[in-house]
GROMACS .gro file of N, CA and C in nm:
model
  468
    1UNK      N    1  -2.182   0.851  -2.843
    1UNK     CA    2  -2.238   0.755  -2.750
    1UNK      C    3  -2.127   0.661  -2.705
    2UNK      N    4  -2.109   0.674  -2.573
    2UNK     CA    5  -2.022   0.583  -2.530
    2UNK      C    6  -2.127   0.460  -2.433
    3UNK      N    7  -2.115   0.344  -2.577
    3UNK     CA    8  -2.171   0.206  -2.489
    3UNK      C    9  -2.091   0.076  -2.552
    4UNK      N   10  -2.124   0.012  -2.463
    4UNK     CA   11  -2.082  -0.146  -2.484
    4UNK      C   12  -1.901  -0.074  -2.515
    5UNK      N   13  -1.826  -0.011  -2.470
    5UNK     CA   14  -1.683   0.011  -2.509
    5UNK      C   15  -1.606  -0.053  -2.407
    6UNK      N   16  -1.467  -0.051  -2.463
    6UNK     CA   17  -1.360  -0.067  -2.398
    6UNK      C   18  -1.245   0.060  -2.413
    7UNK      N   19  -1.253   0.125  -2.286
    7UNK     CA   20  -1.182   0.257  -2.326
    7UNK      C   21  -1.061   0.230  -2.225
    8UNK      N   22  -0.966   0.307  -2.283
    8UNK     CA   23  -0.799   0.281  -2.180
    8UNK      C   24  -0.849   0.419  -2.139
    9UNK      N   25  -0.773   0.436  -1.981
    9UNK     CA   26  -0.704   0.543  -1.918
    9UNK      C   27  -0.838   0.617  -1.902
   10UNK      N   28  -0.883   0.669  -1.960
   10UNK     CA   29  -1.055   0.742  -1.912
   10UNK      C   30  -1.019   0.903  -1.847
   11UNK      N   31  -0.872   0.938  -1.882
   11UNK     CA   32  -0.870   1.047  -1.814
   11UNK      C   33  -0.929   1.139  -1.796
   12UNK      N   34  -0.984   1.212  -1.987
   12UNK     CA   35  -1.082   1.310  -1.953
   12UNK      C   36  -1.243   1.300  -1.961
   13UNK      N   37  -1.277   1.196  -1.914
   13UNK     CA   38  -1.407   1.157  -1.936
   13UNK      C   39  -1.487   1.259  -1.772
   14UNK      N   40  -1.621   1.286  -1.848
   14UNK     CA   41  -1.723   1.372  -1.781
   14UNK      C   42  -1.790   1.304  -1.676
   15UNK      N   43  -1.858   1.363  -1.565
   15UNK     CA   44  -1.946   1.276  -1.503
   15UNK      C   45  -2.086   1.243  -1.599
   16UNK      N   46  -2.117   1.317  -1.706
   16UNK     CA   47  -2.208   1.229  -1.809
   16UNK      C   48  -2.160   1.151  -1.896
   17UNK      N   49  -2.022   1.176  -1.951
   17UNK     CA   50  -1.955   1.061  -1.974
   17UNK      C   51  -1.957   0.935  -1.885
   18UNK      N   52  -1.957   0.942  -1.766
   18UNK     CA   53  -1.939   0.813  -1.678
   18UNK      C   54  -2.103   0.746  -1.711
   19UNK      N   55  -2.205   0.874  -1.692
   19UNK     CA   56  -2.314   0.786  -1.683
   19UNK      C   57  -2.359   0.753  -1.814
   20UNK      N   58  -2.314   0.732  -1.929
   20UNK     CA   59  -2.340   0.716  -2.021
   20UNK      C   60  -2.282   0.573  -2.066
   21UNK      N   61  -2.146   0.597  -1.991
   21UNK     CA   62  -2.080   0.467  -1.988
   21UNK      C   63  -2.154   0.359  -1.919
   22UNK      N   64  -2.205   0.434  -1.819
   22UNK     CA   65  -2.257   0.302  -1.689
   22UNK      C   66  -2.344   0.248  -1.731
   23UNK      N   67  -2.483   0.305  -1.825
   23UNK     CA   68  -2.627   0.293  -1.858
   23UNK      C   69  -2.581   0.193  -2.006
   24UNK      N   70  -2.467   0.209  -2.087
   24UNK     CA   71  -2.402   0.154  -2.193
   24UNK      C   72  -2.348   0.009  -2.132
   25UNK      N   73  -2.294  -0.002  -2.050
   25UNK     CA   74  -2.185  -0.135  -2.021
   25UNK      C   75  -2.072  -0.152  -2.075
   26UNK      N   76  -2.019   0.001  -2.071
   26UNK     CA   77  -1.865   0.030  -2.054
   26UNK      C   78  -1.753  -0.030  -1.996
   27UNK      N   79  -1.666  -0.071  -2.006
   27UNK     CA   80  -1.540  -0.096  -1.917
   27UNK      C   81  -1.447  -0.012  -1.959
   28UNK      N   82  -1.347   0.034  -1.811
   28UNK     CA   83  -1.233   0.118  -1.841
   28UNK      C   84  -1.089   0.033  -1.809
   29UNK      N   85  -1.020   0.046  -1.900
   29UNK     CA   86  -0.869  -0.016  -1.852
   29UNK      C   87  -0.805   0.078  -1.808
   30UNK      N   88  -0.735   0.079  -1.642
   30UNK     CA   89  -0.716   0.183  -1.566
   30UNK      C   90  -0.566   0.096  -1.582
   31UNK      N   91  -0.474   0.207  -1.573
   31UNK     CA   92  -0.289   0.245  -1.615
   31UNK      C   93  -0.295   0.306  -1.486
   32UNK      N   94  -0.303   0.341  -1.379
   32UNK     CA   95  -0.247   0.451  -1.298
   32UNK      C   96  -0.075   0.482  -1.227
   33UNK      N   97   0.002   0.402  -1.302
   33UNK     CA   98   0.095   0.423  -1.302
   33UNK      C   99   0.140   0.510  -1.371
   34UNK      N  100   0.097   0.438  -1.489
   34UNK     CA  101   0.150   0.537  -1.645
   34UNK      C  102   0.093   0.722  -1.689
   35UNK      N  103  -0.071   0.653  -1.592
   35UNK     CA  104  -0.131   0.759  -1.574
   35UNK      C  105  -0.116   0.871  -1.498
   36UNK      N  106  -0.020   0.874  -1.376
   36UNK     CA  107   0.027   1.008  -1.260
   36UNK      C  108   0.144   1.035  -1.320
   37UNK      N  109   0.242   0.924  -1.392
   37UNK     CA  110   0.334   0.934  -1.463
   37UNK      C  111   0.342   1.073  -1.580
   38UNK      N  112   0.282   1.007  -1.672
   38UNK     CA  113   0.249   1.115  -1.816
   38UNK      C  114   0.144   1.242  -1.758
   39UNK      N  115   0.045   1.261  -1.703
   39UNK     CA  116  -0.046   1.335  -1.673
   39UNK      C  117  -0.040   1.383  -1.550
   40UNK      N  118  -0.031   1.347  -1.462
   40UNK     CA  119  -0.059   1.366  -1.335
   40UNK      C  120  -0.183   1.316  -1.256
   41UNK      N  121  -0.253   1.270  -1.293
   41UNK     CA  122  -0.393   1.234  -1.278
   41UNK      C  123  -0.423   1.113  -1.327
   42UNK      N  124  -0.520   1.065  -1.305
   42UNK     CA  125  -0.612   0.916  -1.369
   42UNK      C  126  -0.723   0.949  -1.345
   43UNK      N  127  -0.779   0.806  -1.409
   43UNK     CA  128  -0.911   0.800  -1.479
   43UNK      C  129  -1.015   0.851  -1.305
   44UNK      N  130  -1.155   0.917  -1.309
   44UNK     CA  131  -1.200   0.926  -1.209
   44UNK      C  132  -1.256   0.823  -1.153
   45UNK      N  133  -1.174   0.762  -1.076
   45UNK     CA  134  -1.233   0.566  -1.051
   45UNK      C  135  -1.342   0.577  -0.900
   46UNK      N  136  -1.318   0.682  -0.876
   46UNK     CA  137  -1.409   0.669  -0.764
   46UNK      C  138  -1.588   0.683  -0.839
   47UNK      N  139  -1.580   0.784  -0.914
   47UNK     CA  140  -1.690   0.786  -0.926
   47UNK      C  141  -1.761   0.650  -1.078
   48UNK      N  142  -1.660   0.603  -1.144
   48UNK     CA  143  -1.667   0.498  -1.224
   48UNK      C  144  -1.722   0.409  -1.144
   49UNK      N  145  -1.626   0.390  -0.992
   49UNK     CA  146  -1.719   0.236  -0.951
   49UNK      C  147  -1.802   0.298  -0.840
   50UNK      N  148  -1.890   0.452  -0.837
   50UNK     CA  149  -1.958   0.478  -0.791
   50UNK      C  150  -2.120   0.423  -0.859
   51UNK      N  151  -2.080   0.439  -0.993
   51UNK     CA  152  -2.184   0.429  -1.118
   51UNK      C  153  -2.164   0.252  -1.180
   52UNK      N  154  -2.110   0.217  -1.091
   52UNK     CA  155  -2.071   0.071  -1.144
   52UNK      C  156  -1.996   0.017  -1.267
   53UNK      N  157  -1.878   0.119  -1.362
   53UNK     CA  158  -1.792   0.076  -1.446
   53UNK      C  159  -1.719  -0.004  -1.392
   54UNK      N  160  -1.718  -0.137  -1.488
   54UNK     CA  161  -1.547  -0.194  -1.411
   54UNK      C  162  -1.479  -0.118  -1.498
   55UNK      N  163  -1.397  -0.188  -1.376
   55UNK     CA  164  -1.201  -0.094  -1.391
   55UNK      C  165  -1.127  -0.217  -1.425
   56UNK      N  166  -1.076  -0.250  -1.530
   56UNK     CA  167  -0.967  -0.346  -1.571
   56UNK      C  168  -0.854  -0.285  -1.524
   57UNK      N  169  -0.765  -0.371  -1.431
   57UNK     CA  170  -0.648  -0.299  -1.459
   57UNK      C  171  -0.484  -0.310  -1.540
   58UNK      N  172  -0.412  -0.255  -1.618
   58UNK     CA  173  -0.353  -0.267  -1.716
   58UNK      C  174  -0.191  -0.200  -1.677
   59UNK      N  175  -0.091  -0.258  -1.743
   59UNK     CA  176  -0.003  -0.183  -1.677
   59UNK      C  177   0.061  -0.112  -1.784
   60UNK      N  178  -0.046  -0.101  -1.919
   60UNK     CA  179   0.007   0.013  -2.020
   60UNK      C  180   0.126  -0.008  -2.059
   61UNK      N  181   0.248   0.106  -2.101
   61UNK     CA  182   0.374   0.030  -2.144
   61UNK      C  183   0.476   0.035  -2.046
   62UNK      N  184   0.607  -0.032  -2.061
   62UNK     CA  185   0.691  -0.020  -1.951
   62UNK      C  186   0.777   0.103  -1.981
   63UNK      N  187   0.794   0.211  -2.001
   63UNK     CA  188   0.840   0.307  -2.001
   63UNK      C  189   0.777   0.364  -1.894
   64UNK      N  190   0.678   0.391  -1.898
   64UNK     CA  191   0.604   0.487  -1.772
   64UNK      C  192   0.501   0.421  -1.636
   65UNK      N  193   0.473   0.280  -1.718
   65UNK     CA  194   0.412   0.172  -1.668
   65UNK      C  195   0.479   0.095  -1.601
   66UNK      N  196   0.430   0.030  -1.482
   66UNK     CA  197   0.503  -0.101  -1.377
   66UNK      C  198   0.501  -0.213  -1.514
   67UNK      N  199   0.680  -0.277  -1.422
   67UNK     CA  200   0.685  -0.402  -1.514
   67UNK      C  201   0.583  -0.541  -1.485
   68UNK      N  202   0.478  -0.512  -1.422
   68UNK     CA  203   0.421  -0.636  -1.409
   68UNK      C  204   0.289  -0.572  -1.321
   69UNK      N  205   0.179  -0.674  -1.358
   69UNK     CA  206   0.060  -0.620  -1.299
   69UNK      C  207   0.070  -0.660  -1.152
   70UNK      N  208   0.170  -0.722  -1.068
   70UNK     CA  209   0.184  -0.730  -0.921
   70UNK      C  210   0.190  -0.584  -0.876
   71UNK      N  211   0.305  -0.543  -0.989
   71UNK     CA  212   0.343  -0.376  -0.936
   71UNK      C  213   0.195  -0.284  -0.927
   72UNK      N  214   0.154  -0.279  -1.056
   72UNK     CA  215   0.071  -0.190  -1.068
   72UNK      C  216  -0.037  -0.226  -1.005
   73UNK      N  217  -0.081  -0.337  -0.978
   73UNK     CA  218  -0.221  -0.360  -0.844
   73UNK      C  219  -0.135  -0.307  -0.751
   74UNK      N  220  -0.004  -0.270  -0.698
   74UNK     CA  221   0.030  -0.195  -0.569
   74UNK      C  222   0.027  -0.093  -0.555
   75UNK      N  223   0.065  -0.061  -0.734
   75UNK     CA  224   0.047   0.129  -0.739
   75UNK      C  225  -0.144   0.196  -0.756
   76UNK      N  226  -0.207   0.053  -0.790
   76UNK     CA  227  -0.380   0.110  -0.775
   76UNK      C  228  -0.413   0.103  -0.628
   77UNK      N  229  -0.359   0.005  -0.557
   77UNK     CA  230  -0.377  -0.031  -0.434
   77UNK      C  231  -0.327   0.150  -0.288
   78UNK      N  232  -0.196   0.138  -0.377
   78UNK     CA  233  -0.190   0.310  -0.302
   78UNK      C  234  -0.270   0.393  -0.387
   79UNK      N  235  -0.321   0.416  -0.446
   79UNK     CA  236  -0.368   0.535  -0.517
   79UNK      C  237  -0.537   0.528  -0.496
   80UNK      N  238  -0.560   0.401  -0.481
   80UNK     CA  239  -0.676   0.396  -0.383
   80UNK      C  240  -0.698   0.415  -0.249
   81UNK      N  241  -0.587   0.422  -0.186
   81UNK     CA  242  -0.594   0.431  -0.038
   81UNK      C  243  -0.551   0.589   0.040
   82UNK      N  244  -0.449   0.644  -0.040
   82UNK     CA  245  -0.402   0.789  -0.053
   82UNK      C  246  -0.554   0.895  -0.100
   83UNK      N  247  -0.555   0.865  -0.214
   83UNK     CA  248  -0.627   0.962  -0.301
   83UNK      C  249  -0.832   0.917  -0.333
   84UNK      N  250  -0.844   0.802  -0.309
   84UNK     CA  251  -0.968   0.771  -0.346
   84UNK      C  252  -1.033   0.741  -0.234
   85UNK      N  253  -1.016   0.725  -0.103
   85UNK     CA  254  -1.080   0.722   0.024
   85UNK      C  255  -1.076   0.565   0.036
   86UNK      N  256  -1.023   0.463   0.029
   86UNK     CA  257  -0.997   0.341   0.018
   86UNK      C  258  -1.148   0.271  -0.053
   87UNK      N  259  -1.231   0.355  -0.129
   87UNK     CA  260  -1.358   0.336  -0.184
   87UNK      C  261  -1.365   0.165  -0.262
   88UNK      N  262  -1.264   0.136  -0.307
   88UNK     CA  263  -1.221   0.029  -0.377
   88UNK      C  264  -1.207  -0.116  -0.297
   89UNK      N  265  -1.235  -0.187  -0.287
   89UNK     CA  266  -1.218  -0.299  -0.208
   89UNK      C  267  -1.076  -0.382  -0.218
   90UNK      N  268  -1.050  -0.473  -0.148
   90UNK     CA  269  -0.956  -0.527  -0.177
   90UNK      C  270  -0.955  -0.617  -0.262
   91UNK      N  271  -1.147  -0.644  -0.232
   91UNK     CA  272  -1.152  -0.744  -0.374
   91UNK      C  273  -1.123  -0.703  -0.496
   92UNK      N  274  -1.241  -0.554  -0.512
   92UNK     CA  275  -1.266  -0.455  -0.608
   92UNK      C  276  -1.105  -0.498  -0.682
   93UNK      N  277  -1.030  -0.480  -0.592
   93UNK     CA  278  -0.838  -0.469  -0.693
   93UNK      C  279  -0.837  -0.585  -0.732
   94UNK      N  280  -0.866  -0.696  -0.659
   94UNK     CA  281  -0.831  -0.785  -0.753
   94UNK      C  282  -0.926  -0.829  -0.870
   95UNK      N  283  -1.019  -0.826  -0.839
   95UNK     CA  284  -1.077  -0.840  -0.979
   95UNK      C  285  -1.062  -0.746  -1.086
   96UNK      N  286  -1.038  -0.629  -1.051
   96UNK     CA  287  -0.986  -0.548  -1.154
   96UNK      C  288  -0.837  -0.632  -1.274
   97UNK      N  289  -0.814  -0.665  -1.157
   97UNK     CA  290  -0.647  -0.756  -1.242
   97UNK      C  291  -0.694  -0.910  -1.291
   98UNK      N  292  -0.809  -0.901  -1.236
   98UNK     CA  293  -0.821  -1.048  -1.335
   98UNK      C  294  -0.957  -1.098  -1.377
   99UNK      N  295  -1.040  -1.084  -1.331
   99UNK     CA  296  -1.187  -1.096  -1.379
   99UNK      C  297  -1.233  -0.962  -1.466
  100UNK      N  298  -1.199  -0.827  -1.431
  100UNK     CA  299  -1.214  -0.757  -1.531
  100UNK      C  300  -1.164  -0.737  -1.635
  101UNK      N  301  -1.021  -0.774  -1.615
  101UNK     CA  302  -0.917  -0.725  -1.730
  101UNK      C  303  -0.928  -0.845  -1.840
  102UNK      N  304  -1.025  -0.964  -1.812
  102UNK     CA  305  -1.030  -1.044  -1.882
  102UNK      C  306  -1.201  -0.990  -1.939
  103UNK      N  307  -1.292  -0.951  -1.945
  103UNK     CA  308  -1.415  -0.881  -1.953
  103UNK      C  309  -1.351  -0.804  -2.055
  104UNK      N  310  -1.290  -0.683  -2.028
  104UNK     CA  311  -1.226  -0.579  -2.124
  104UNK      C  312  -1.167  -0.591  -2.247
  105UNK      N  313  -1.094  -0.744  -2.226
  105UNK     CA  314  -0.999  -0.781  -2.363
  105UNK      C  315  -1.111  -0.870  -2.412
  106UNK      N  316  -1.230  -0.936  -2.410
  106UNK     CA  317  -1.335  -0.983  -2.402
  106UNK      C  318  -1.263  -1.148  -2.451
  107UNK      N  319  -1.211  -1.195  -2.323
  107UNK     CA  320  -1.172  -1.326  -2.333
  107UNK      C  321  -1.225  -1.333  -2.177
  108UNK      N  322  -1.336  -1.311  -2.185
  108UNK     CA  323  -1.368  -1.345  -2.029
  108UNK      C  324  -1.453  -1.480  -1.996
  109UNK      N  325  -1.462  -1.590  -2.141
  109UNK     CA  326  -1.513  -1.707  -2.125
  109UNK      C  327  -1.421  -1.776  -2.118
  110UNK      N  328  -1.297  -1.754  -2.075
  110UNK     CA  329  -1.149  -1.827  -2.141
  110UNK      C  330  -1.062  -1.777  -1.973
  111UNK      N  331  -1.068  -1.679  -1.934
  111UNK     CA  332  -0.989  -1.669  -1.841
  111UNK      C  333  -1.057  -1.566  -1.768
  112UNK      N  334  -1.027  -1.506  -1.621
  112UNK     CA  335  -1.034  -1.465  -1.575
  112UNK      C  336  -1.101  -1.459  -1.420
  113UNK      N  337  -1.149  -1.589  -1.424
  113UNK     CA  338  -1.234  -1.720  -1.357
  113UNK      C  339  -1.179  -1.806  -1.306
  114UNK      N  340  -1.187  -1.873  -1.281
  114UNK     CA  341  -1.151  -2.055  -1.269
  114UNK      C  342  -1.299  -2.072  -1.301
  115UNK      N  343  -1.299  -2.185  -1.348
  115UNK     CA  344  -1.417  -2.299  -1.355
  115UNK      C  345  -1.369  -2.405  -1.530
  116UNK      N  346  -1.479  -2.521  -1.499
  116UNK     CA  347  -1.464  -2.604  -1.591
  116UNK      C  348  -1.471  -2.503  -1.741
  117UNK      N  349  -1.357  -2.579  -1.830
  117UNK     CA  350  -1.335  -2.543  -1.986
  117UNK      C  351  -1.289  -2.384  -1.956
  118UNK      N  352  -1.227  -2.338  -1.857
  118UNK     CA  353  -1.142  -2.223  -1.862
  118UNK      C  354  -1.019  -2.277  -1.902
  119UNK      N  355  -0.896  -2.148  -1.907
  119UNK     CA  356  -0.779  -2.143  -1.911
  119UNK      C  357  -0.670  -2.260  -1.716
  120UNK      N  358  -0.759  -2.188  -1.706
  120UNK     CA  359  -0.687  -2.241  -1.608
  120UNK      C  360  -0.535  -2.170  -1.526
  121UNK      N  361  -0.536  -2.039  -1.578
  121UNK     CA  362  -0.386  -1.971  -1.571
  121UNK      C  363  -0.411  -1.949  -1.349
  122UNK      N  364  -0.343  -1.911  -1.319
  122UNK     CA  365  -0.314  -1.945  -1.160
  122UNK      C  366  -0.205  -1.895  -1.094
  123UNK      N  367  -0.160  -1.811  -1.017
  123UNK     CA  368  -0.113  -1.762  -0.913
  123UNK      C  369  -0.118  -1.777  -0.820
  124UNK      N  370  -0.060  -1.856  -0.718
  124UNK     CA  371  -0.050  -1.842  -0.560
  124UNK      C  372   0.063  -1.798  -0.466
  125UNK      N  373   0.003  -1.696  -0.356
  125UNK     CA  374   0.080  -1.665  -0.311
  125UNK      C  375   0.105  -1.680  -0.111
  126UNK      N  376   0.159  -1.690  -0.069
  126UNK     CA  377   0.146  -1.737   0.080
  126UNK      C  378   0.072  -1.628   0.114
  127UNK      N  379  -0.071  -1.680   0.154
  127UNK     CA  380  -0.117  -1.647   0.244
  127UNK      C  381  -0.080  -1.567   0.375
  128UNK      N  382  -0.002  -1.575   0.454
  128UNK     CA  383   0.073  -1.559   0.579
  128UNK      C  384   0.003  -1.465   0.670
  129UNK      N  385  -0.108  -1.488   0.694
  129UNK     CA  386  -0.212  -1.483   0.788
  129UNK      C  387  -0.306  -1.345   0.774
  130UNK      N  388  -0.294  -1.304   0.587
  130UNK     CA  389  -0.324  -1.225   0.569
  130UNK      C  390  -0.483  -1.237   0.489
  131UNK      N  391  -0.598  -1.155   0.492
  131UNK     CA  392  -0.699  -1.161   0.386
  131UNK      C  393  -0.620  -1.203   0.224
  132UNK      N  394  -0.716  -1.324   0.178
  132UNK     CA  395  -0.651  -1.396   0.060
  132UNK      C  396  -0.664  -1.257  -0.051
  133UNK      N  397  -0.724  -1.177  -0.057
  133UNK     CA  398  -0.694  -1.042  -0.175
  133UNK      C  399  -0.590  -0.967  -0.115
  134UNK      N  400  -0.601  -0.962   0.014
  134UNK     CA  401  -0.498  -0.842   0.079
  134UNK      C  402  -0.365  -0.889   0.039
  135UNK      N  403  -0.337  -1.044   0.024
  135UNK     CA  404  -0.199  -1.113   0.030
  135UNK      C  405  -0.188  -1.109  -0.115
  136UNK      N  406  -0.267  -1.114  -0.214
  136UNK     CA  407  -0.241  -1.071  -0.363
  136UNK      C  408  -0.172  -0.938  -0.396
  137UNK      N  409  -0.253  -0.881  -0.290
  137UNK     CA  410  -0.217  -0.699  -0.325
  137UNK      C  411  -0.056  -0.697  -0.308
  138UNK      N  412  -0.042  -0.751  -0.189
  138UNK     CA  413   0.064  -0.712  -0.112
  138UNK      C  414   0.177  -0.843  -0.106
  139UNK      N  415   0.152  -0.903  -0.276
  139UNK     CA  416   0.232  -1.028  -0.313
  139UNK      C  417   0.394  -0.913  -0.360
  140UNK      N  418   0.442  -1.074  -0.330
  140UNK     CA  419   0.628  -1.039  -0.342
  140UNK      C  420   0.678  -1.105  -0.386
  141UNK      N  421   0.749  -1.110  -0.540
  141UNK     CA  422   0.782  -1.262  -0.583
  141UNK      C  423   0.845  -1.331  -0.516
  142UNK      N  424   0.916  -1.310  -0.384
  142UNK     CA  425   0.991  -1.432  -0.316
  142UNK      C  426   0.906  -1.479  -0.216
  143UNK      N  427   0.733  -1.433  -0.256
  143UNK     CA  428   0.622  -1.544  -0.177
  143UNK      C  429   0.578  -1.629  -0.280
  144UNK      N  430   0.615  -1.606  -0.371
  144UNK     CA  431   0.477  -1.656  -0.494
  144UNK      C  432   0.551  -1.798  -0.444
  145UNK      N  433   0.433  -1.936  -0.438
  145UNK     CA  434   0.436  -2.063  -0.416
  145UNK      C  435   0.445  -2.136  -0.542
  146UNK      N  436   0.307  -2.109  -0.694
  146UNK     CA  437   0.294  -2.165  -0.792
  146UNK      C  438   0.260  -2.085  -0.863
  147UNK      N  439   0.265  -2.131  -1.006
  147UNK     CA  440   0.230  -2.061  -1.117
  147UNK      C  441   0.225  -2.173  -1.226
  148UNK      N  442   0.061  -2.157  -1.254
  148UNK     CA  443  -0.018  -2.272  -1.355
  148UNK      C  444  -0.030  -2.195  -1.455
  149UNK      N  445  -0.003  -2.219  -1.580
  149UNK     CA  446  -0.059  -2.199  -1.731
  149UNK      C  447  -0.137  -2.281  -1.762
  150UNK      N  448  -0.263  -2.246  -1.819
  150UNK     CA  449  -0.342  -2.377  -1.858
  150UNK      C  450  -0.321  -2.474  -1.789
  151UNK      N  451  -0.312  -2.440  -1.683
  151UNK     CA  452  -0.310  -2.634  -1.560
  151UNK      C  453  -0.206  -2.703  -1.566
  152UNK      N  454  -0.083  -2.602  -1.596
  152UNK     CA  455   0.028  -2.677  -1.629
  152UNK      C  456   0.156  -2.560  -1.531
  153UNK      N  457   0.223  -2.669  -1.442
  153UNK     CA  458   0.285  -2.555  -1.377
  153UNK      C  459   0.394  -2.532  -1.448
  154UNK      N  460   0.449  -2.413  -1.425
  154UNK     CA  461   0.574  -2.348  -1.499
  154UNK      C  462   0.668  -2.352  -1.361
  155UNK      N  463   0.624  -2.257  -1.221
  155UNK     CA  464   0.723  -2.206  -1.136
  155UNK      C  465   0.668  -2.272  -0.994
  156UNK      N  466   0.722  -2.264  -0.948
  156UNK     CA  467   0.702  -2.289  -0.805
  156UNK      C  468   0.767  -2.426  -0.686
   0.00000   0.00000   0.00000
């Protein structure tokens, strides 16, 4: 029985695997870097967020994995748009990188949000006349403006 889990990579999971997951309240931590990398393939995300799994996304290790989850929301971001019929939203990506991936590690009362008695952790990036997820996707560290830890800036 796959319920209430947190599973990495999901490669060989069934379409009754998915619905077993979905009817459970599964989450998958999706690598698809690491994942076309080592395998050739990834987790089946179309039909995961057909059935409503979230997709955390993770950037696994740096050997086969992007050094940073900017990269790898670019490498889910093509691999959604190439291979998955752009089924995924632009939101869909970002919450994958931060409202889900905080759900998955189950610190999702602590971060992954903003609101009162969160973390407070924070990224901004120039806008530059782009949809505010589209400009996440398609962030470049020589846009990033700020960077808050716990409400405390480090960069910018």
């Amino acid at each position: 029985v796959i319920a209430d889990a947190m599973l990495t990579d999901a490669i060989g999971v069934t379409a009754a695997d998915v619905a077993e997951m979905s009817a459970g309240g599964s989450t998958v931590v999706w690598s698809p870097r690491s994942n076309l990398a080592l395998y050739g393939r990834t987790a089946p995300v179309t039909e995961l967020h057909r059935r409503g799994v979230p997709l955390a996304l993770g950037t696994d290790w740096v050997v086969t994995g992007s050094m940073s989850m900017a990269r790898e929301l670019a490498c889910a971001d093509q691999y959604n748009r190439r291979f998955a019929a752009g089924r995924l939203s632009d939101r869909e990506l970002f919450e994958a990188a931060t409202r889900n991936a905080a759900l998955a590690g189950a610190m999702d009362d602590e971060i992954g949000l903003l609101g009162v008695g969160r973390k407070g952790d924070v990224a901004v990036w120039e806008r530059a006349g782009r949809d505010p997820y589209r400009a996440v996707i398609e962030a470049h560290p020589a846009r990033l403006a700020l960077v808050l830890r716990s409400g405390k800036p480090l960069a910018g």
